[in-house]
Amino acid sequence: MPVLDFRSAVREALDEALAQDDRVVLFGEDVAVAGGVFAVTPGLYEKYGPARVFDTPISELALAGAAFGSAVTGLRPVVEIMFGDFLTLVMDGIVNQMSKYWFLTQGEVSVPVVIRSVVGAGGRFGAIHSQMPISWLTGIPGIKIVVPATPADAKALLRSAIEDDNPVVFLEHKRLYGVQGKVDGERVPLGAAAVVRSGRDVTLVSAMRGVHECLAAADTLAGAGIDAEVIDLRTIRPLDAETVLASVAKTNRLVVVEEGPLTGGWAGEVVALAADRALGDLDDVWRIATPDTPIPYSPPLEDAHLPNAASIASDVRRRLR
Amino acid sequence: MTSSAQPTVAGEPDRYLALYRTMVLIRGFEDLVQSLFLRGEVYGTTHLYSGQEAVAVGFASALDERDRVAATYRGHGHALALGVDPQKLFDEMLGRASGINGGLAGSMNVTSPRDRLIGCFGIVGGSIAAATGAALALRRTGGVAVAYFGDGAMNQGYFFECLNFAKVLELPLVLVCENNGYGEYTAFEAVTAGRLRARAEVMEVPAETIDGMSVWTVREAALRAVAHARSGGGPFFVEAITYRFVGHSRSDPGAYRPEGELERWRERDPLRLLRARLEAEAVDAATLDDVEASVAAELAEMEQRGLAAPFPEPRRFAEFKS
Amino acid sequence: MARELTMPKLSDSMEEATIVRWLKRPGERFARGEPLAEIETDKATVVYEAESDGVLATIVVPEGGAARLGEPIALLDGDADATAAPVARTPQAPTSTAPPTVTAPTPTAAHRDPGRPRATPVARRRAVELGVALFGLAGTGPGGRITRVDVERAAASLGAVADAGYDKGAVERIELTPTQATIARRMTAAASVPTFAVTAEIDMTTVVALRRGAGDLVQRMPSVNDFVVRAAALALRRFPAFNSAYADGAIERHARVNVGIAVALEGALLVPTLFDADRKPLVQISAETRELVERARRRALRPEELTQSTFTVSNLGMFSVHSFTAIVDPPQAAILAVGGIARRPQETDDGQVAFRDTLLATLTADHRVVYGADGAAFLAHVKDLLEHPLSLLL
């Protein structure tokens, strides 16, 4: 079974999608000739040509329009927004065009667009290139949000996202690009979480980098006699409620670990789900997230800002006594 | 500014008679919507196209089945010009289940992909964005995407980004600015730097300013623009000078207009201009009277049917296509 | 956890007071500010209000009983005060190895019902499923919350009830005290006596009103039971058959009316004798009864005070019993069992319904000595006297 790094897994998914469906097009800033600022898309322009893979001006409004308009006119566009922080400029297209078309056409025409964007902190890129935009999107009905944590999932979920007829925001954590993993080529559907570590005492739910931190925290907790179950959500919207609720029924303790500000974060949605539907299973529930401030640049400050395996483990220990 | 004193409609009398009917229909439709709004049967707000009919109708006449249109929230005229069923459009205004969008869209968000109408967009400049994307797809099939928007949209980021984007990629996009002199309640000169057409010219995009009250002038310009875009020449910009006879929306009685301005424009009413031309060159008055009477009858029946149509039942909608 | 309610200082000069009436029953919960008892001081009868929330567990001094300032009059189950300190969570200060974990603070406890145990939702569910009471469970969860594990542990230690087998469990043998042995002997003897019982509802409204209304004018207000004893004594004079004993085929009538007054003590029942109750005015009956009860508590009664009753009055009214049937104490011919005063609806003369203070009195009698009609007549006379208590005061 091949071992790939995350960025190669993304490229493979794009390559396969472009090869199998000529309605698929890939565009964005520096994606074609330069192969992407994170070197995710080299070779695709050469292979498929400028009609399928092309560079665009720095014009997020135009990119949004291009993505939406072409998606309802027969193409299956994959548009890259270089940093998730720039999604702010695409919000009008996402909110007022992409998310509403299926509804307004009464289910006749959907918008098969994938917006790929690079997100996340830890790279010392500072406040405006390190954000996690998930919470800006979770309140928009009609937009799927996909958040792979491993190379295998990156490939499988991107294939599924491109084949999905709905608008999908596909987020790639910039600190996962170098992570290696086995890529078996198995398909993974959108909206399905995975229990990546089984446990009895507490459920840790996270996404992207957070999953890796939770797994490491679980190892530490095991040494303290606490057996943690770790769930990789893989899709934030729609959320796989059943997997989370089944775990809570077993462990009775739910901790949601989010890289993103505590207030208004998607972790709150998971907690709300547990409160709505599993109150009688709960011994304890809380969130671990970043402070309600922007992300600082200096390494010790940025490191202190983010939850990591040690801080997660110590918080769980303290709370479980 | 392009206009013509030579015979214009004589070359295609049947076509222009049909265009006349469409323009009369749009005018009557908008009058009907206005009266029903005042009776509380059309809800929220609505933006009427009265006075600007020549632009939508003239341009639509230059399109074929490969082409697509994105309009604004002032889109009834564009919808009807493309052939959207008037009854369904009317029912949508009234919020009935038989509306073209099942009562989900209302006046501002009318959408009909089957009729080549990508949609009517509530965000100023949204039509430009949508048409740009459509043009990206249509370059494969020989189609052309047309975006209609007002003078106010010329100051939105969408205009500049999308025109640049379309020019760089040589997309088959036609941008039609219906300059009716006002962006909502503000005269466009007060908020616009420079001349509109120049903004396209500076990007080396072919641009024309035309008399938007003259449907044959519009049609001729449209034919030029569409041919240019369809042939791979990239985007084309048309500024159509026109005027709306009613306020920005039904909530606006138009009190900001200088005295006499409306009367002067009414003398250039596109319906009146076309009728005069048809009578002069091609068709007798009785025929034209018949057209008007038939439209009136159609509208009367449409009103009755619409008011009797049931409202939709509240129900759950699937968030996603499964 | 239980705490004593001691006789409060209800007037400046008060040294001792009498419980006129308990306004809550054992087991009843009360809130701060609610009336707990009517207490008669040297000055007046005062309604004593609870000083904090709690439950009246045991009455130590029953109605009619007295206690000195500071002496226990009842046992309460109290709760902690209603304003527990909030458990706020503060984020850890950032260090290079322990980055701040931001968790939301818990809400303050100011609005929490103090009587409701803090338990997690799953703990509550399991408690219902397992039949475990949350009260008193120790919580090992955050903030002392009772968790699922705590409940399941408690359920397991309730003796794995399902696995216990089908016997009555271990046997602990408790020997009777001499007093208890005596009582047991006498009850055994009593079982061979053929008896019947008669019950009457006695309207005590006038007595109650008299007692309340006398206020300052009476130093030591006789208790309800004192009135009953006097009434019984007078009735015994009129119906001497009830002041008798069966003895070997004959009835022995006693010249003196000595009324035994049943006193419940821990682990024992004593019945000291009030001699010549028919000749003593109410006030004297009251004073002597108080003294006898006090000595009974101290086990300082003389033997003849325990053996020379000709009739017994037993009152369980302070335990909110509405009626009961006492066992005749041989060789006595009869015993009067008195329940508590309750507000009961009665028909008035004009056909309306009004609430009256009534009690139920049950006469148990030796059927070899007296018969049903006699019992009814006797009891009717007691009722009559109590409903027209002027007769008891003269």
Tab-separated table of N, CA and C in Angstrom, chain A residues 200-278:
chain	number	residue	atom	x	y	z
A	200	ARG	N	-12.902	3.885	26.785
A	200	ARG	CA	-14.072	3.714	27.630
A	200	ARG	C	-14.366	4.905	28.537
A	201	ASP	N	-13.369	5.737	28.783
A	201	ASP	CA	-13.534	6.711	29.869
A	201	ASP	C	-13.932	8.104	29.426
A	202	VAL	N	-13.501	8.469	28.239
A	202	VAL	CA	-13.788	9.838	27.798
A	202	VAL	C	-13.684	9.867	26.284
A	203	THR	N	-14.544	10.668	25.641
A	203	THR	CA	-14.523	10.805	24.186
A	203	THR	C	-13.904	12.142	23.823
A	204	LEU	N	-12.839	12.084	23.028
A	204	LEU	CA	-12.226	13.304	22.503
A	204	LEU	C	-12.642	13.435	21.049
A	205	VAL	N	-13.279	14.560	20.713
A	205	VAL	CA	-13.719	14.782	19.334
A	205	VAL	C	-12.903	15.922	18.752
A	206	SER	N	-12.355	15.726	17.574
A	206	SER	CA	-11.593	16.804	16.972
A	206	SER	C	-11.560	16.658	15.464
A	207	ALA	N	-10.785	17.535	14.814
A	207	ALA	CA	-10.656	17.525	13.358
A	207	ALA	C	-9.274	18.005	12.993
A	208	MET	N	-8.817	17.550	11.834
A	208	MET	CA	-7.532	17.966	11.266
A	208	MET	C	-6.384	17.766	12.268
A	209	ARG	N	-5.607	18.810	12.458
A	209	ARG	CA	-4.457	18.647	13.347
A	209	ARG	C	-4.870	18.203	14.736
A	210	GLY	N	-6.007	18.673	15.173
A	210	GLY	CA	-6.474	18.344	16.513
A	210	GLY	C	-6.568	16.842	16.752
A	211	VAL	N	-6.862	16.097	15.696
A	211	VAL	CA	-6.984	14.641	15.848
A	211	VAL	C	-5.644	14.053	16.270
A	212	HIS	N	-4.593	14.531	15.635
A	212	HIS	CA	-3.256	14.021	15.975
A	212	HIS	C	-2.889	14.395	17.414
A	213	GLU	N	-3.227	15.609	17.793
A	213	GLU	CA	-2.942	16.022	19.174
A	213	GLU	C	-3.742	15.174	20.155
A	214	CYS	N	-4.987	14.890	19.821
A	214	CYS	CA	-5.813	14.080	20.727
A	214	CYS	C	-5.287	12.654	20.832
A	215	LEU	N	-4.807	12.103	19.734
A	215	LEU	CA	-4.257	10.747	19.791
A	215	LEU	C	-3.027	10.712	20.700
A	216	ALA	N	-2.185	11.731	20.559
A	216	ALA	CA	-1.011	11.775	21.436
A	216	ALA	C	-1.437	11.984	22.883
A	217	ALA	N	-2.422	12.821	23.095
A	217	ALA	CA	-2.923	13.028	24.457
A	217	ALA	C	-3.486	11.734	25.015
A	218	ALA	N	-4.142	10.958	24.164
A	218	ALA	CA	-4.722	9.691	24.624
A	218	ALA	C	-3.632	8.750	25.108
A	219	ASP	N	-2.499	8.746	24.422
A	219	ASP	CA	-1.387	7.899	24.879
A	219	ASP	C	-0.930	8.331	26.260
A	220	THR	N	-0.799	9.636	26.449
A	220	THR	CA	-0.405	10.142	27.770
A	220	THR	C	-1.442	9.769	28.823
A	221	LEU	N	-2.709	9.922	28.472
A	221	LEU	CA	-3.772	9.615	29.430
A	221	LEU	C	-3.797	8.141	29.785
A	222	ALA	N	-3.452	7.307	28.818
A	222	ALA	CA	-3.436	5.871	29.107
A	222	ALA	C	-2.476	5.573	30.242
A	223	GLY	N	-1.350	6.298	30.235
A	223	GLY	CA	-0.394	6.117	31.324
A	223	GLY	C	-0.962	6.512	32.666
A	224	ALA	N	-1.975	7.375	32.646
A	224	ALA	CA	-2.599	7.786	33.903
A	224	ALA	C	-3.855	6.989	34.178
A	225	GLY	N	-4.035	5.929	33.442
A	225	GLY	CA	-5.187	5.075	33.695
A	225	GLY	C	-6.487	5.595	33.117
A	226	ILE	N	-6.409	6.550	32.213
A	226	ILE	CA	-7.626	7.066	31.582
A	226	ILE	C	-7.640	6.597	30.131
A	227	ASP	N	-8.670	5.889	29.765
A	227	ASP	CA	-8.767	5.283	28.443
A	227	ASP	C	-9.632	6.173	27.549
A	228	ALA	N	-8.987	6.889	26.651
A	228	ALA	CA	-9.714	7.880	25.857
A	228	ALA	C	-10.115	7.332	24.503
A	229	GLU	N	-11.314	7.658	24.084
A	229	GLU	CA	-11.756	7.347	22.718
A	229	GLU	C	-11.574	8.626	21.903
A	230	VAL	N	-11.032	8.500	20.697
A	230	VAL	CA	-10.790	9.677	19.862
A	230	VAL	C	-11.615	9.558	18.583
A	231	ILE	N	-12.363	10.599	18.299
A	231	ILE	CA	-13.174	10.623	17.085
A	231	ILE	C	-12.656	11.703	16.157
A	232	ASP	N	-12.388	11.310	14.919
A	232	ASP	CA	-12.011	12.242	13.856
A	232	ASP	C	-13.299	12.564	13.099
A	233	LEU	N	-13.757	13.800	13.197
A	233	LEU	CA	-15.060	14.128	12.606
A	233	LEU	C	-15.064	14.009	11.082
A	234	ARG	N	-13.991	14.382	10.448
A	234	ARG	CA	-13.800	14.339	8.990
A	234	ARG	C	-14.734	15.275	8.217
A	235	THR	N	-15.943	15.438	8.629
A	235	THR	CA	-16.844	16.427	8.047
A	235	THR	C	-17.497	17.187	9.195
A	236	ILE	N	-17.471	18.515	9.108
A	236	ILE	CA	-18.110	19.319	10.153
A	236	ILE	C	-19.591	19.517	9.841
A	237	ARG	N	-19.872	19.699	8.565
A	237	ARG	CA	-21.268	19.835	8.170
A	237	ARG	C	-21.476	19.039	6.905
A	238	PRO	N	-22.353	18.069	6.829
A	238	PRO	CA	-23.196	17.635	7.935
A	238	PRO	C	-22.405	16.814	8.963
A	239	LEU	N	-22.748	16.994	10.216
A	239	LEU	CA	-22.032	16.341	11.309
A	239	LEU	C	-22.544	14.920	11.483
A	240	ASP	N	-21.656	13.977	11.723
A	240	ASP	CA	-22.043	12.584	11.953
A	240	ASP	C	-22.462	12.435	13.418
A	241	ALA	N	-23.732	12.760	13.650
A	241	ALA	CA	-24.219	12.763	15.025
A	241	ALA	C	-24.184	11.353	15.628
A	242	GLU	N	-24.534	10.362	14.831
A	242	GLU	CA	-24.683	9.008	15.398
A	242	GLU	C	-23.381	8.502	15.989
A	243	THR	N	-22.278	8.742	15.281
A	243	THR	CA	-21.005	8.247	15.807
A	243	THR	C	-20.661	8.936	17.128
A	244	VAL	N	-20.868	10.240	17.177
A	244	VAL	CA	-20.560	10.968	18.405
A	244	VAL	C	-21.466	10.501	19.545
A	245	LEU	N	-22.746	10.386	19.277
A	245	LEU	CA	-23.693	10.017	20.338
A	245	LEU	C	-23.443	8.600	20.836
A	246	ALA	N	-23.090	7.705	19.927
A	246	ALA	CA	-22.812	6.337	20.364
A	246	ALA	C	-21.611	6.325	21.298
A	247	SER	N	-20.635	7.142	20.985
A	247	SER	CA	-19.456	7.193	21.844
A	247	SER	C	-19.799	7.775	23.213
A	248	VAL	N	-20.592	8.818	23.220
A	248	VAL	CA	-20.970	9.445	24.491
A	248	VAL	C	-21.775	8.469	25.345
A	249	ALA	N	-22.604	7.669	24.698
A	249	ALA	CA	-23.374	6.680	25.447
A	249	ALA	C	-22.449	5.694	26.140
A	250	LYS	N	-21.301	5.477	25.538
A	250	LYS	CA	-20.354	4.522	26.103
A	250	LYS	C	-19.488	5.154	27.195
A	251	THR	N	-18.910	6.309	26.913
A	251	THR	CA	-17.936	6.877	27.847
A	251	THR	C	-18.558	7.863	28.822
A	252	ASN	N	-19.687	8.437	28.490
A	252	ASN	CA	-20.369	9.431	29.306
A	252	ASN	C	-19.609	10.750	29.456
A	253	ARG	N	-18.488	10.907	28.778
A	253	ARG	CA	-17.757	12.168	28.902
A	253	ARG	C	-17.342	12.626	27.511
A	254	LEU	N	-17.647	13.877	27.207
A	254	LEU	CA	-17.371	14.390	25.874
A	254	LEU	C	-16.500	15.632	25.967
A	255	VAL	N	-15.374	15.581	25.270
A	255	VAL	CA	-14.492	16.745	25.196
A	255	VAL	C	-14.327	17.068	23.730
A	256	VAL	N	-14.609	18.293	23.343
A	256	VAL	CA	-14.464	18.666	21.942
A	256	VAL	C	-13.279	19.607	21.827
A	257	VAL	N	-12.325	19.228	21.000
A	257	VAL	CA	-11.078	19.979	20.886
A	257	VAL	C	-11.060	20.691	19.542
A	258	GLU	N	-11.090	22.010	19.581
A	258	GLU	CA	-11.184	22.792	18.348
A	258	GLU	C	-9.996	23.743	18.237
A	259	GLU	N	-9.382	23.783	17.072
A	259	GLU	CA	-8.398	24.835	16.827
A	259	GLU	C	-9.189	26.013	16.301
A	260	GLY	N	-9.516	26.926	17.165
A	260	GLY	CA	-10.343	28.047	16.768
A	260	GLY	C	-10.860	28.687	18.039
A	261	PRO	N	-11.294	29.924	17.974
A	261	PRO	CA	-11.720	30.602	19.197
A	261	PRO	C	-12.882	29.875	19.862
A	262	LEU	N	-12.856	29.855	21.189
A	262	LEU	CA	-13.854	29.126	21.964
A	262	LEU	C	-15.266	29.598	21.667
A	263	THR	N	-15.447	30.925	21.715
A	263	THR	CA	-16.806	31.453	21.608
A	263	THR	C	-17.289	31.414	20.166
A	264	GLY	N	-18.398	30.746	19.958
A	264	GLY	CA	-18.965	30.652	18.618
A	264	GLY	C	-18.353	29.579	17.754
A	265	GLY	N	-17.472	28.782	18.334
A	265	GLY	CA	-16.802	27.770	17.530
A	265	GLY	C	-17.672	26.567	17.238
A	266	TRP	N	-17.213	25.739	16.308
A	266	TRP	CA	-17.992	24.561	15.926
A	266	TRP	C	-18.052	23.547	17.057
A	267	ALA	N	-17.110	23.636	17.989
A	267	ALA	CA	-17.178	22.710	19.133
A	267	ALA	C	-18.492	22.891	19.883
A	268	GLY	N	-18.975	24.126	19.885
A	268	GLY	CA	-20.247	24.376	20.546
A	268	GLY	C	-21.384	23.612	19.893
A	269	GLU	N	-21.310	23.429	18.594
A	269	GLU	CA	-22.338	22.658	17.899
A	269	GLU	C	-22.333	21.206	18.358
A	270	VAL	N	-21.148	20.665	18.552
A	270	VAL	CA	-21.068	19.273	18.991
A	270	VAL	C	-21.611	19.141	20.413
A	271	VAL	N	-21.272	20.106	21.251
A	271	VAL	CA	-21.795	20.077	22.623
A	271	VAL	C	-23.312	20.235	22.619
A	272	ALA	N	-23.804	21.119	21.763
A	272	ALA	CA	-25.262	21.305	21.668
A	272	ALA	C	-25.931	20.008	21.239
A	273	LEU	N	-25.288	19.303	20.318
A	273	LEU	CA	-25.831	18.023	19.881
A	273	LEU	C	-25.953	17.062	21.056
A	274	ALA	N	-24.886	17.001	21.862
A	274	ALA	CA	-24.921	16.094	23.013
A	274	ALA	C	-25.974	16.532	24.020
A	275	ALA	N	-26.090	17.821	24.243
A	275	ALA	CA	-27.092	18.313	25.198
A	275	ALA	C	-28.496	18.034	24.699
A	276	ASP	N	-28.719	18.229	23.397
A	276	ASP	CA	-30.053	18.010	22.829
A	276	ASP	C	-30.450	16.546	22.885
A	277	ARG	N	-29.505	15.672	22.558
A	277	ARG	CA	-29.894	14.292	22.293
A	277	ARG	C	-29.277	13.251	23.215
A	278	ALA	N	-28.354	13.650	24.051
A	278	ALA	CA	-27.716	12.638	24.902
A	278	ALA	C	-27.522	13.133	26.323
